[in-house]
Amino acid sequence: MAKSGRNTEAPARTAATRRVAPTWAWFVTSGRGDPVSRPRPKRAAGHLNPTGFAVQSASASVILLLLVVAGWSVFSWALVARHRAYRSAAFDLGFFDQIVWNTAHGRWFETTFVPYNFLGQHVEPVLLLFAAVYRVHANVEILLLTQAAVAAWAAVPLYLAARQVLRSAVAGLLVAAAYLLAPHLHGAVLFDFHPEVMGTAGIFGAFALLVAGRPGWSLAALGSVFLLKEDAALVGLGFALIVWLHGYRRHGLALLGASLVYAVIVLGAVMPAVRGGPGDLQERYGYLGTDTRGIVSGALRRPDVVLRHLLERGPRRGLAHLLATQALVPVVTPAALAAAPLLAANMLTTHPPQNELTLHYPVLPFALLLVASVSGARWLAHAPRTARLWRRLRLAPAHRGTALAAVLLAAQAVGWLTGSPLGGRFDPEQFRRTAHAGAVDWVVSAVPAGVPLSAQSGLLPHLSRRRDVWEFPRLEGATHVVIDRKAWRSSQSIDTGYTRVLDALPSLGYCLLMEEDGVELYARRDDRGPC
């Protein structure tokens, strides 16, 4: 018997659910009473917008396409321009480039950046797809361009979901524009390459399928996030709540269980076994425990320590900024709790960029909160508590979702003006090639292919497709060293003695082969004698 598309799992309203406070009632009521999960009657083509705005579906599709192409163009230009200006970093672009290159040559997930296989630090199966591409053509810019394309394309399923929930093509476009303008997205996209940035597409795709009444396909779409990083276990835990709130209890429980099993196997067993014990990332939770089990146990046993850490200035400001750029709309919905597992994992660390929710760290919580914002806008548009406000504003019910989507876009626009690296914090020097870059090109091109190499951070991503490479001043087994005295230096290279090791290179047996405008290439003498 064919499925009708109606949510058959959802129970009817009960007296208990009717007594729930209005803020929660819209989510816990389900089935026929749920305004999101209920199937919609079909409308004639060109009339998908019931708000009174004269926007036909074809026009909305054209505008959406322009937004996505504009986003992809800007993201691609910024990433490639930064890389070609020698502003990309060893950690993490050179790191991922070497892993993909090694995997493409049969050394699966090998790296010299950490003292164990990459699978001991992160589980990211999507790198196998990039390795297949590298077998045909190895170029680090493939990573950058793919990330830019997927991050921009994620606006499409978000538009479809927002259009369905808010009953307006205009509202869908405004929400999609808010996503593409978001400073948290820009910060993540521009921080070189991190697979989880592409997870926004999986989250929004799952949401679009969920509100369309396809919970099975929704879980399948969310499964793509599990290819990107082990953090997907926390995404799954959070999204299970969203599935549950939309009335699909069995699917929500299945996702919850699968996420827990994945976390136990991958985080609790596979990764520790590969690295042979705690890794460098676990040190960020050292005040709670030494390994994954100890960290979780410590957090549960010492809630006072956890609360004190969360109330520190960095985590507080990071969370406040994340919510402010969404106009606080997520906080009216229990769906906002979907971001809690990921937010806790980030904010409980002692690593400032992570607990302050900067760089790529907030991108997945940001996506989950944006899903909550769409649901929250729907509730605010029709909740009895807000009826008086809407009457004062003289906005009919059909127009309220669009107005709230506009508020969301305005909040992201303010964030873009004040905090985006592509907005108010735009620094053209980060993307501009100077005359000095020509000297760097010449010396970098002279480095022999395949030799074990130690290179300065900004140079290393241009030289990382080799079996053995380290960020200077780590020498390990490097036979060649390349540095740029006029370029920027990473904080970790300064902390590990950049200047001291550079001055000691001759005494360590390294001879200067060539120099151009402060860019120097050294080679180690086999006998460690004088140059």
Short mmCIF file of C-alpha atoms in Angstrom, two decimals:
data_model
loop_
_atom_site.label_atom_id
_atom_site.label_comp_id
_atom_site.label_asym_id
_atom_site.label_seq_id
_atom_site.Cartn_x
_atom_site.Cartn_y
_atom_site.Cartn_z
CA MET A 1 0.00 0.00 0.00
CA ALA A 2 1.54 3.32 -1.05
CA LYS A 3 2.39 5.87 1.64
CA SER A 4 0.29 8.98 1.68
CA GLY A 5 3.09 11.23 2.99
CA ARG A 6 1.15 11.94 6.20
CA ASN A 7 3.00 11.52 9.49
CA THR A 8 1.39 8.27 10.61
CA GLU A 9 3.61 7.90 13.68
CA ALA A 10 2.47 11.06 15.40
CA PRO A 11 -0.12 10.62 18.16
CA ALA A 12 -3.19 12.76 18.39
CA ARG A 13 -3.33 15.73 20.74
CA THR A 14 -3.93 14.86 24.38
CA ALA A 15 -5.01 16.85 27.38
CA ALA A 16 -1.43 16.72 28.61
CA THR A 17 -0.02 18.27 25.48
CA ARG A 18 -2.68 20.97 25.49
CA ARG A 19 -1.56 21.99 28.98
CA VAL A 20 2.08 22.53 27.88
CA ALA A 21 3.24 26.14 27.94
CA PRO A 22 2.65 27.88 24.57
CA THR A 23 6.38 28.21 23.85
CA TRP A 24 6.70 24.43 23.76
CA ALA A 25 3.23 23.42 22.68
CA TRP A 26 3.73 23.96 18.97
CA PHE A 27 6.56 21.43 18.98
CA VAL A 28 5.17 18.73 21.22
CA THR A 29 1.81 18.64 19.48
CA SER A 30 2.10 16.53 16.39
CA GLY A 31 0.21 14.68 13.69
CA ARG A 32 -2.66 16.60 12.20
CA GLY A 33 -2.16 19.44 14.64
CA ASP A 34 1.47 20.05 13.74
CA PRO A 35 1.78 22.96 11.28
CA VAL A 36 5.17 21.81 10.03
CA SER A 37 4.83 18.06 9.63
CA ARG A 38 1.30 18.19 8.23
CA PRO A 39 1.23 17.70 4.43
CA ARG A 40 0.37 20.83 2.46
CA PRO A 41 -2.24 21.01 -0.25
CA LYS A 42 -0.76 21.46 -3.67
CA ARG A 43 -0.83 24.95 -5.14
CA ALA A 44 -0.81 26.01 -8.74
CA ALA A 45 2.63 26.60 -10.22
CA GLY A 46 3.84 30.14 -9.69
CA HIS A 47 1.76 30.66 -6.52
CA LEU A 48 3.90 29.13 -3.77
CA ASN A 49 3.98 32.41 -1.85
CA PRO A 50 0.77 32.92 0.12
CA THR A 51 1.96 36.11 1.83
CA GLY A 52 0.67 38.48 -0.77
CA PHE A 53 4.11 39.30 -2.13
CA ALA A 54 4.12 38.83 -5.90
CA VAL A 55 7.01 36.40 -6.08
CA GLN A 56 6.49 33.40 -8.33
CA SER A 57 8.40 30.19 -7.72
CA ALA A 58 10.36 30.64 -10.94
CA SER A 59 11.47 34.12 -9.90
CA ALA A 60 12.44 32.85 -6.45
CA SER A 61 14.50 30.06 -8.04
CA VAL A 62 16.39 32.56 -10.19
CA ILE A 63 17.12 34.79 -7.19
CA LEU A 64 18.23 31.77 -5.16
CA LEU A 65 20.54 30.65 -7.96
CA LEU A 66 22.09 34.13 -8.09
CA LEU A 67 22.63 34.10 -4.32
CA VAL A 68 24.29 30.68 -4.41
CA VAL A 69 26.52 31.55 -7.38
CA ALA A 70 27.50 34.83 -5.70
CA GLY A 71 28.33 33.01 -2.47
CA TRP A 72 30.33 30.33 -4.23
CA SER A 73 32.22 32.93 -6.29
CA VAL A 74 33.18 35.02 -3.26
CA PHE A 75 34.16 32.01 -1.15
CA SER A 76 36.21 30.49 -3.97
CA TRP A 77 37.97 33.73 -4.79
CA ALA A 78 38.82 34.40 -1.15
CA LEU A 79 40.18 30.91 -0.47
CA VAL A 80 42.27 30.67 -3.64
CA ALA A 81 43.52 34.25 -3.41
CA ARG A 82 44.63 33.73 0.21
CA HIS A 83 46.41 30.54 -0.73
CA ARG A 84 48.21 32.07 -3.71
CA ALA A 85 49.24 35.02 -1.56
CA TYR A 86 50.95 32.52 0.79
CA ARG A 87 48.46 33.19 3.61
CA SER A 88 47.15 29.64 3.99
CA ALA A 89 48.63 27.67 6.87
CA ALA A 90 50.44 24.43 7.56
CA PHE A 91 47.75 23.67 10.16
CA ASP A 92 45.40 22.81 8.64
CA LEU A 93 45.59 23.12 4.84
CA GLY A 94 49.03 21.55 4.51
CA PHE A 95 47.95 18.93 7.03
CA PHE A 96 44.92 17.81 4.98
CA ASP A 97 46.77 18.07 1.67
CA GLN A 98 49.46 15.65 2.85
CA ILE A 99 46.90 13.20 4.27
CA VAL A 100 44.90 13.14 1.03
CA TRP A 101 48.08 12.83 -1.06
CA ASN A 102 49.44 9.98 1.09
CA THR A 103 46.09 8.19 0.96
CA ALA A 104 45.99 8.54 -2.82
CA HIS A 105 49.37 6.76 -2.93
CA GLY A 106 48.30 3.83 -0.75
CA ARG A 107 49.47 5.18 2.62
CA TRP A 108 45.99 5.56 4.07
CA PHE A 109 45.63 8.57 6.35
CA GLU A 110 49.37 8.74 7.05
CA THR A 111 50.77 12.07 8.20
CA THR A 112 53.93 13.44 9.77
CA PHE A 113 52.10 16.35 11.44
CA VAL A 114 51.13 14.19 14.43
CA PRO A 115 52.92 11.13 15.85
CA TYR A 116 50.12 8.72 14.92
CA ASN A 117 47.82 7.97 12.00
CA PHE A 118 45.30 10.72 11.25
CA LEU A 119 42.43 8.37 12.21
CA GLY A 120 43.64 8.70 15.78
CA GLN A 121 42.85 12.42 15.70
CA HIS A 122 39.84 12.64 13.37
CA VAL A 123 37.67 10.18 11.45
CA GLU A 124 36.79 11.82 8.13
CA PRO A 125 35.96 9.23 5.44
CA VAL A 126 35.21 11.99 2.91
CA LEU A 127 38.97 12.36 2.46
CA LEU A 128 38.88 9.07 0.55
CA LEU A 129 36.83 10.80 -2.16
CA PHE A 130 39.40 13.56 -2.42
CA ALA A 131 42.16 10.93 -2.55
CA ALA A 132 40.43 9.36 -5.56
CA VAL A 133 40.48 12.77 -7.26
CA TYR A 134 44.15 13.22 -6.32
CA ARG A 135 44.93 10.00 -8.18
CA VAL A 136 43.88 11.82 -11.35
CA HIS A 137 45.05 15.33 -10.51
CA ALA A 138 46.61 16.36 -7.19
CA ASN A 139 46.02 20.02 -6.41
CA VAL A 140 45.30 21.53 -3.01
CA GLU A 141 42.95 24.07 -4.58
CA ILE A 142 40.52 21.19 -5.28
CA LEU A 143 39.93 21.00 -1.52
CA LEU A 144 39.28 24.74 -1.30
CA LEU A 145 36.95 24.97 -4.30
CA THR A 146 34.91 21.95 -3.21
CA GLN A 147 34.44 23.35 0.27
CA ALA A 148 33.33 26.69 -1.18
CA ALA A 149 30.84 25.03 -3.54
CA VAL A 150 29.20 22.78 -0.94
CA ALA A 151 29.01 25.55 1.67
CA ALA A 152 27.28 27.85 -0.82
CA TRP A 153 24.96 25.13 -2.18
CA ALA A 154 23.69 24.45 1.36
CA ALA A 155 21.53 27.57 0.93
CA VAL A 156 19.29 25.59 -1.47
CA PRO A 157 17.89 23.00 0.97
CA LEU A 158 17.69 25.71 3.63
CA TYR A 159 15.54 27.79 1.28
CA LEU A 160 13.28 24.81 0.57
CA ALA A 161 12.83 24.10 4.28
CA ALA A 162 12.18 27.74 5.22
CA ARG A 163 9.73 28.17 2.34
CA GLN A 164 7.79 25.12 3.54
CA VAL A 165 7.78 26.06 7.24
CA LEU A 166 7.12 29.80 6.82
CA ARG A 167 4.76 29.35 3.84
CA SER A 168 6.55 31.96 1.79
CA ALA A 169 9.12 31.94 -1.01
CA VAL A 170 10.21 35.43 0.07
CA ALA A 171 10.84 34.21 3.61
CA GLY A 172 12.82 31.28 2.22
CA LEU A 173 15.01 33.62 0.20
CA LEU A 174 15.59 35.89 3.20
CA VAL A 175 16.67 32.95 5.36
CA ALA A 176 18.98 31.64 2.61
CA ALA A 177 20.50 35.11 2.27
CA ALA A 178 20.97 35.30 6.05
CA TYR A 179 22.90 32.03 5.93
CA LEU A 180 25.18 33.18 3.10
CA LEU A 181 25.82 36.48 4.89
CA ALA A 182 26.55 34.93 8.29
CA PRO A 183 29.93 35.84 9.86
CA HIS A 184 30.21 32.41 11.46
CA LEU A 185 29.96 30.78 8.04
CA HIS A 186 32.56 33.16 6.59
CA GLY A 187 35.00 32.56 9.43
CA ALA A 188 34.70 28.80 8.94
CA VAL A 189 34.93 28.84 5.15
CA LEU A 190 37.97 31.12 5.09
CA PHE A 191 39.94 29.10 7.65
CA ASP A 192 41.57 27.05 4.90
CA PHE A 193 39.97 23.59 4.61
CA HIS A 194 37.94 21.64 7.17
CA PRO A 195 35.47 18.98 6.00
CA GLU A 196 32.89 19.76 8.69
CA VAL A 197 32.23 23.13 7.01
CA MET A 198 30.42 21.12 4.32
CA GLY A 199 28.16 19.64 7.00
CA THR A 200 25.75 22.57 6.72
CA ALA A 201 24.47 21.03 3.47
CA GLY A 202 23.70 17.71 5.19
CA ILE A 203 21.94 19.39 8.12
CA PHE A 204 19.81 21.66 5.94
CA GLY A 205 19.05 18.83 3.53
CA ALA A 206 17.87 16.67 6.42
CA PHE A 207 15.69 19.51 7.70
CA ALA A 208 14.13 20.11 4.28
CA LEU A 209 13.24 16.44 3.93
CA LEU A 210 11.91 16.30 7.48
CA VAL A 211 9.46 19.17 7.02
CA ALA A 212 8.44 17.66 3.68
CA GLY A 213 7.27 14.55 5.56
CA ARG A 214 10.15 12.26 4.55
CA PRO A 215 11.83 11.30 7.86
CA GLY A 216 13.63 8.26 6.45
CA TRP A 217 15.24 10.27 3.71
CA SER A 218 15.98 12.98 6.26
CA LEU A 219 18.09 10.57 8.30
CA ALA A 220 19.83 9.42 5.12
CA ALA A 221 20.73 13.03 4.29
CA LEU A 222 22.05 13.57 7.80
CA GLY A 223 24.17 10.46 7.35
CA SER A 224 26.36 12.45 4.95
CA VAL A 225 27.59 14.47 7.94
CA PHE A 226 29.07 11.26 9.39
CA LEU A 227 31.47 11.19 6.42
CA LEU A 228 32.93 14.53 7.43
CA LYS A 229 34.07 14.23 11.04
CA GLU A 230 33.49 12.24 14.21
CA ASP A 231 31.68 15.30 15.62
CA ALA A 232 28.72 14.04 13.57
CA ALA A 233 27.84 11.89 16.59
CA LEU A 234 27.00 15.11 18.45
CA VAL A 235 25.13 16.44 15.42
CA GLY A 236 23.09 13.25 15.40
CA LEU A 237 22.28 13.53 19.10
CA GLY A 238 21.03 17.08 18.57
CA PHE A 239 19.13 16.46 15.35
CA ALA A 240 17.36 13.51 16.96
CA LEU A 241 15.60 16.06 19.16
CA ILE A 242 14.44 18.00 16.09
CA VAL A 243 13.11 14.79 14.52
CA TRP A 244 11.31 13.94 17.77
CA LEU A 245 9.76 17.40 18.04
CA HIS A 246 8.34 17.04 14.55
CA GLY A 247 6.45 13.95 15.68
CA TYR A 248 8.63 11.21 14.21
CA ARG A 249 9.39 9.48 17.50
CA ARG A 250 10.66 6.18 16.08
CA HIS A 251 13.04 7.92 13.68
CA GLY A 252 14.26 10.22 16.42
CA LEU A 253 15.02 7.32 18.74
CA ALA A 254 16.76 5.44 15.93
CA LEU A 255 19.00 8.43 15.22
CA LEU A 256 19.71 8.89 18.91
CA GLY A 257 20.70 5.25 19.30
CA ALA A 258 22.84 5.20 16.15
CA SER A 259 24.67 8.35 17.24
CA LEU A 260 25.40 6.92 20.69
CA VAL A 261 26.67 3.64 19.23
CA TYR A 262 28.85 5.56 16.75
CA ALA A 263 30.27 7.70 19.56
CA VAL A 264 31.10 4.67 21.72
CA ILE A 265 32.76 2.77 18.87
CA VAL A 266 34.59 5.60 17.12
CA LEU A 267 35.35 8.06 19.93
CA GLY A 268 35.65 5.53 22.70
CA ALA A 269 37.41 2.63 20.97
CA VAL A 270 38.74 3.14 17.44
CA MET A 271 40.44 6.52 17.81
CA PRO A 272 42.18 5.74 21.16
CA ALA A 273 43.37 2.41 19.73
CA VAL A 274 44.86 4.09 16.65
CA ARG A 275 46.72 6.76 18.58
CA GLY A 276 47.69 4.46 21.44
CA GLY A 277 46.19 6.60 24.20
CA PRO A 278 45.14 10.22 24.74
CA GLY A 279 45.85 12.62 21.88
CA ASP A 280 46.79 16.26 21.72
CA LEU A 281 43.15 17.34 21.32
CA GLN A 282 42.20 15.59 24.58
CA GLU A 283 44.67 17.84 26.39
CA ARG A 284 42.21 20.70 25.85
CA TYR A 285 39.92 19.00 28.38
CA GLY A 286 42.75 18.16 30.79
CA TYR A 287 41.03 19.80 33.75
CA LEU A 288 38.22 17.22 33.43
CA GLY A 289 40.10 14.02 32.52
CA THR A 290 42.83 12.46 30.40
CA ASP A 291 40.80 10.43 27.89
CA THR A 292 37.29 10.48 26.39
CA ARG A 293 35.75 8.39 29.15
CA GLY A 294 37.49 10.39 31.86
CA ILE A 295 36.46 13.71 30.31
CA VAL A 296 32.78 12.72 30.17
CA SER A 297 32.95 11.32 33.70
CA GLY A 298 34.71 14.43 34.99
CA ALA A 299 32.12 16.73 33.45
CA LEU A 300 29.28 14.75 35.10
CA ARG A 301 30.98 14.51 38.49
CA ARG A 302 32.10 18.14 38.68
CA PRO A 303 29.25 20.33 37.45
CA ASP A 304 30.57 23.27 39.46
CA VAL A 305 33.85 23.19 37.51
CA VAL A 306 31.96 22.92 34.23
CA LEU A 307 29.68 25.85 35.10
CA ARG A 308 32.61 27.99 36.23
CA HIS A 309 34.38 27.33 32.93
CA LEU A 310 31.30 28.10 30.83
CA LEU A 311 30.82 31.40 32.64
CA GLU A 312 34.30 32.61 31.74
CA ARG A 313 34.45 35.63 29.46
CA GLY A 314 35.47 33.80 26.28
CA PRO A 315 32.72 31.15 26.19
CA ARG A 316 30.07 33.65 27.31
CA ARG A 317 30.93 36.12 24.58
CA GLY A 318 31.16 33.42 21.93
CA LEU A 319 27.71 32.06 22.72
CA ALA A 320 26.19 35.54 23.00
CA HIS A 321 27.55 36.49 19.58
CA LEU A 322 26.27 33.27 18.00
CA LEU A 323 22.76 33.87 19.35
CA ALA A 324 22.77 37.62 18.65
CA THR A 325 23.49 37.08 14.97
CA GLN A 326 20.27 35.06 14.87
CA ALA A 327 18.30 37.78 16.68
CA LEU A 328 17.79 35.39 19.64
CA VAL A 329 15.06 33.66 17.64
CA PRO A 330 16.35 30.12 18.42
CA VAL A 331 15.88 30.56 22.18
CA VAL A 332 12.07 30.56 21.89
CA THR A 333 12.15 26.93 20.76
CA PRO A 334 13.22 23.67 22.43
CA ALA A 335 14.82 22.86 19.06
CA ALA A 336 17.67 25.18 20.07
CA LEU A 337 18.81 22.42 22.44
CA ALA A 338 19.86 20.45 19.34
CA ALA A 339 23.03 22.55 19.28
CA ALA A 340 23.80 21.91 22.97
CA PRO A 341 26.02 18.79 22.56
CA LEU A 342 28.28 20.48 20.02
CA LEU A 343 28.34 23.77 21.90
CA ALA A 344 29.32 21.97 25.10
CA ALA A 345 32.10 20.05 23.32
CA ASN A 346 33.55 23.30 22.02
CA MET A 347 33.00 25.62 24.97
CA LEU A 348 34.40 23.20 27.55
CA THR A 349 37.87 23.20 25.98
CA THR A 350 40.76 25.38 27.10
CA HIS A 351 41.65 26.25 23.48
CA PRO A 352 40.59 29.92 23.07
CA PRO A 353 39.46 29.85 19.41
CA GLN A 354 37.35 26.79 20.17
CA ASN A 355 35.71 27.85 23.43
CA GLU A 356 35.14 31.36 22.02
CA LEU A 357 33.39 29.81 18.98
CA THR A 358 35.59 31.31 16.29
CA LEU A 359 37.27 29.95 13.13
CA HIS A 360 35.58 26.70 11.96
CA TYR A 361 34.45 25.54 15.39
CA PRO A 362 30.94 27.08 15.48
CA VAL A 363 29.83 26.15 11.95
CA LEU A 364 27.81 23.04 12.83
CA PRO A 365 26.18 24.51 15.97
CA PHE A 366 25.41 27.59 13.86
CA ALA A 367 23.61 25.41 11.29
CA LEU A 368 21.55 23.64 13.96
CA LEU A 369 20.61 26.97 15.54
CA LEU A 370 19.57 28.29 12.14
CA VAL A 371 17.23 25.31 11.82
CA ALA A 372 15.84 26.26 15.24
CA SER A 373 15.48 29.86 14.07
CA VAL A 374 13.25 28.80 11.17
CA SER A 375 11.05 26.76 13.51
CA GLY A 376 11.08 29.57 16.06
CA ALA A 377 9.97 32.09 13.45
CA ARG A 378 7.00 29.87 12.63
CA TRP A 379 6.01 29.71 16.30
CA LEU A 380 6.44 33.45 16.84
CA ALA A 381 4.28 34.16 13.81
CA HIS A 382 1.30 32.24 15.21
CA ALA A 383 1.72 32.02 18.99
CA PRO A 384 -1.09 33.51 21.11
CA ARG A 385 1.53 35.25 23.25
CA THR A 386 2.72 37.34 20.29
CA ALA A 387 -0.73 38.14 18.87
CA ARG A 388 -0.94 41.56 20.57
CA LEU A 389 2.45 42.57 19.14
CA TRP A 390 1.41 41.60 15.63
CA ARG A 391 -1.84 43.56 15.98
CA ARG A 392 0.13 46.64 16.97
CA LEU A 393 2.39 46.18 13.97
CA ARG A 394 -0.68 45.61 11.79
CA LEU A 395 0.82 42.53 10.20
CA ALA A 396 -1.52 39.82 8.98
CA PRO A 397 -0.65 36.20 9.83
CA ALA A 398 0.40 35.53 6.23
CA HIS A 399 3.10 38.23 6.41
CA ARG A 400 4.62 37.47 9.81
CA GLY A 401 6.99 34.68 8.78
CA THR A 402 8.46 36.91 6.11
CA ALA A 403 8.89 39.75 8.61
CA LEU A 404 10.73 37.46 11.04
CA ALA A 405 12.94 36.14 8.24
CA ALA A 406 13.80 39.76 7.48
CA VAL A 407 14.73 40.27 11.14
CA LEU A 408 17.00 37.23 10.93
CA LEU A 409 18.67 38.62 7.81
CA ALA A 410 19.12 42.01 9.47
CA ALA A 411 20.81 40.40 12.49
CA GLN A 412 23.22 38.51 10.24
CA ALA A 413 23.87 41.70 8.27
CA VAL A 414 24.91 43.47 11.48
CA GLY A 415 27.18 40.54 12.28
CA TRP A 416 28.62 40.73 8.77
CA LEU A 417 29.37 44.43 9.17
CA THR A 418 30.99 44.02 12.57
CA GLY A 419 32.66 40.61 12.54
CA SER A 420 32.97 38.94 9.16
CA PRO A 421 36.36 38.51 7.42
CA LEU A 422 34.41 39.20 4.23
CA GLY A 423 32.61 42.20 5.72
CA GLY A 424 33.60 44.68 8.38
CA ARG A 425 36.83 42.84 9.19
CA PHE A 426 37.89 42.48 5.56
CA ASP A 427 41.67 42.87 5.18
CA PRO A 428 42.68 43.18 1.49
CA GLU A 429 46.30 42.39 2.34
CA GLN A 430 45.25 38.84 3.18
CA PHE A 431 44.26 38.26 -0.44
CA ARG A 432 46.77 40.34 -2.42
CA ARG A 433 49.90 38.96 -4.04
CA THR A 434 52.85 41.29 -3.57
CA ALA A 435 56.12 41.61 -5.47
CA HIS A 436 57.65 39.49 -2.72
CA ALA A 437 55.41 36.58 -3.75
CA GLY A 438 57.42 36.28 -6.96
CA ALA A 439 60.56 35.58 -4.93
CA VAL A 440 58.67 32.97 -2.92
CA ASP A 441 57.47 31.33 -6.15
CA TRP A 442 61.04 31.05 -7.44
CA VAL A 443 62.48 29.47 -4.28
CA VAL A 444 59.50 27.15 -3.73
CA SER A 445 59.81 25.89 -7.32
CA ALA A 446 63.45 25.00 -6.63
CA VAL A 447 62.62 22.59 -3.79
CA PRO A 448 63.23 19.04 -5.06
CA ALA A 449 60.10 16.91 -5.36
CA GLY A 450 59.60 14.28 -2.70
CA VAL A 451 62.47 15.19 -0.38
CA PRO A 452 61.75 15.24 3.38
CA LEU A 453 61.10 18.91 4.08
CA SER A 454 60.64 21.39 6.89
CA ALA A 455 58.86 24.57 5.77
CA GLN A 456 57.47 27.73 7.26
CA SER A 457 53.71 27.70 7.79
CA GLY A 458 52.65 29.91 4.86
CA LEU A 459 54.94 28.03 2.46
CA LEU A 460 54.14 24.49 3.55
CA PRO A 461 50.69 24.12 1.88
CA HIS A 462 52.46 24.68 -1.45
CA LEU A 463 54.92 21.87 -0.69
CA SER A 464 52.89 19.37 1.34
CA ARG A 465 52.33 16.70 -1.31
CA ARG A 466 55.19 14.50 -0.12
CA ARG A 467 55.53 11.66 2.35
CA ASP A 468 57.52 13.56 4.99
CA VAL A 469 56.93 17.23 5.76
CA TRP A 470 57.03 19.26 8.97
CA GLU A 471 56.25 22.81 9.94
CA PHE A 472 59.47 24.68 10.72
CA PRO A 473 61.14 24.70 13.26
CA ARG A 474 60.44 20.95 13.49
CA LEU A 475 63.28 19.30 11.58
CA GLU A 476 62.83 15.59 12.36
CA GLY A 477 64.30 13.85 9.27
CA ALA A 478 64.14 16.86 6.94
CA THR A 479 66.91 17.03 4.33
CA HIS A 480 65.72 20.45 3.12
CA VAL A 481 64.41 23.57 4.85
CA VAL A 482 62.63 26.55 3.32
CA ILE A 483 61.78 29.71 5.27
CA ASP A 484 60.70 33.26 4.54
CA ARG A 485 62.19 35.88 6.85
CA LYS A 486 59.69 38.51 5.68
CA ALA A 487 56.53 36.43 6.06
CA TRP A 488 54.20 35.74 8.97
CA ARG A 489 54.93 32.96 11.44
CA SER A 490 52.39 30.76 13.18
CA SER A 491 52.03 30.94 16.94
CA GLN A 492 53.05 27.30 17.37
CA SER A 493 56.26 27.83 15.38
CA ILE A 494 57.17 30.82 17.56
CA ASP A 495 56.41 28.86 20.73
CA THR A 496 58.64 25.95 19.62
CA GLY A 497 61.72 28.11 18.95
CA TYR A 498 61.53 29.42 15.38
CA THR A 499 64.34 31.98 15.78
CA ARG A 500 66.59 29.71 17.84
CA VAL A 501 66.43 26.83 15.35
CA LEU A 502 66.84 29.15 12.35
CA ASP A 503 70.05 30.58 13.82
CA ALA A 504 71.30 27.07 14.56
CA LEU A 505 70.76 25.63 11.06
CA PRO A 506 74.46 25.89 9.99
CA SER A 507 75.62 24.13 13.16
CA LEU A 508 73.04 21.43 12.54
CA GLY A 509 74.57 20.71 9.13
CA TYR A 510 72.22 22.71 6.88
CA CYS A 511 73.78 24.78 4.09
CA LEU A 512 72.13 27.73 2.34
CA LEU A 513 71.49 26.75 -1.30
CA MET A 514 69.68 29.86 -2.48
CA GLU A 515 68.19 33.11 -1.20
CA GLU A 516 65.85 35.64 -2.79
CA ASP A 517 64.38 38.64 -0.96
CA GLY A 518 64.52 36.91 2.42
CA VAL A 519 63.29 33.53 1.18
CA GLU A 520 65.91 30.88 1.92
CA LEU A 521 66.36 27.24 0.89
CA TYR A 522 68.70 25.03 2.92
CA ALA A 523 69.94 21.47 2.33
CA ARG A 524 71.53 19.20 4.89
CA ARG A 525 75.04 17.92 4.25
CA ASP A 526 75.24 14.17 4.62
CA ASP A 527 78.43 14.33 6.67
CA ARG A 528 77.16 17.28 8.78
CA GLY A 529 80.45 19.04 8.02
CA PRO A 530 80.93 22.73 7.16
CA CYS A 531 79.10 24.16 4.17
#
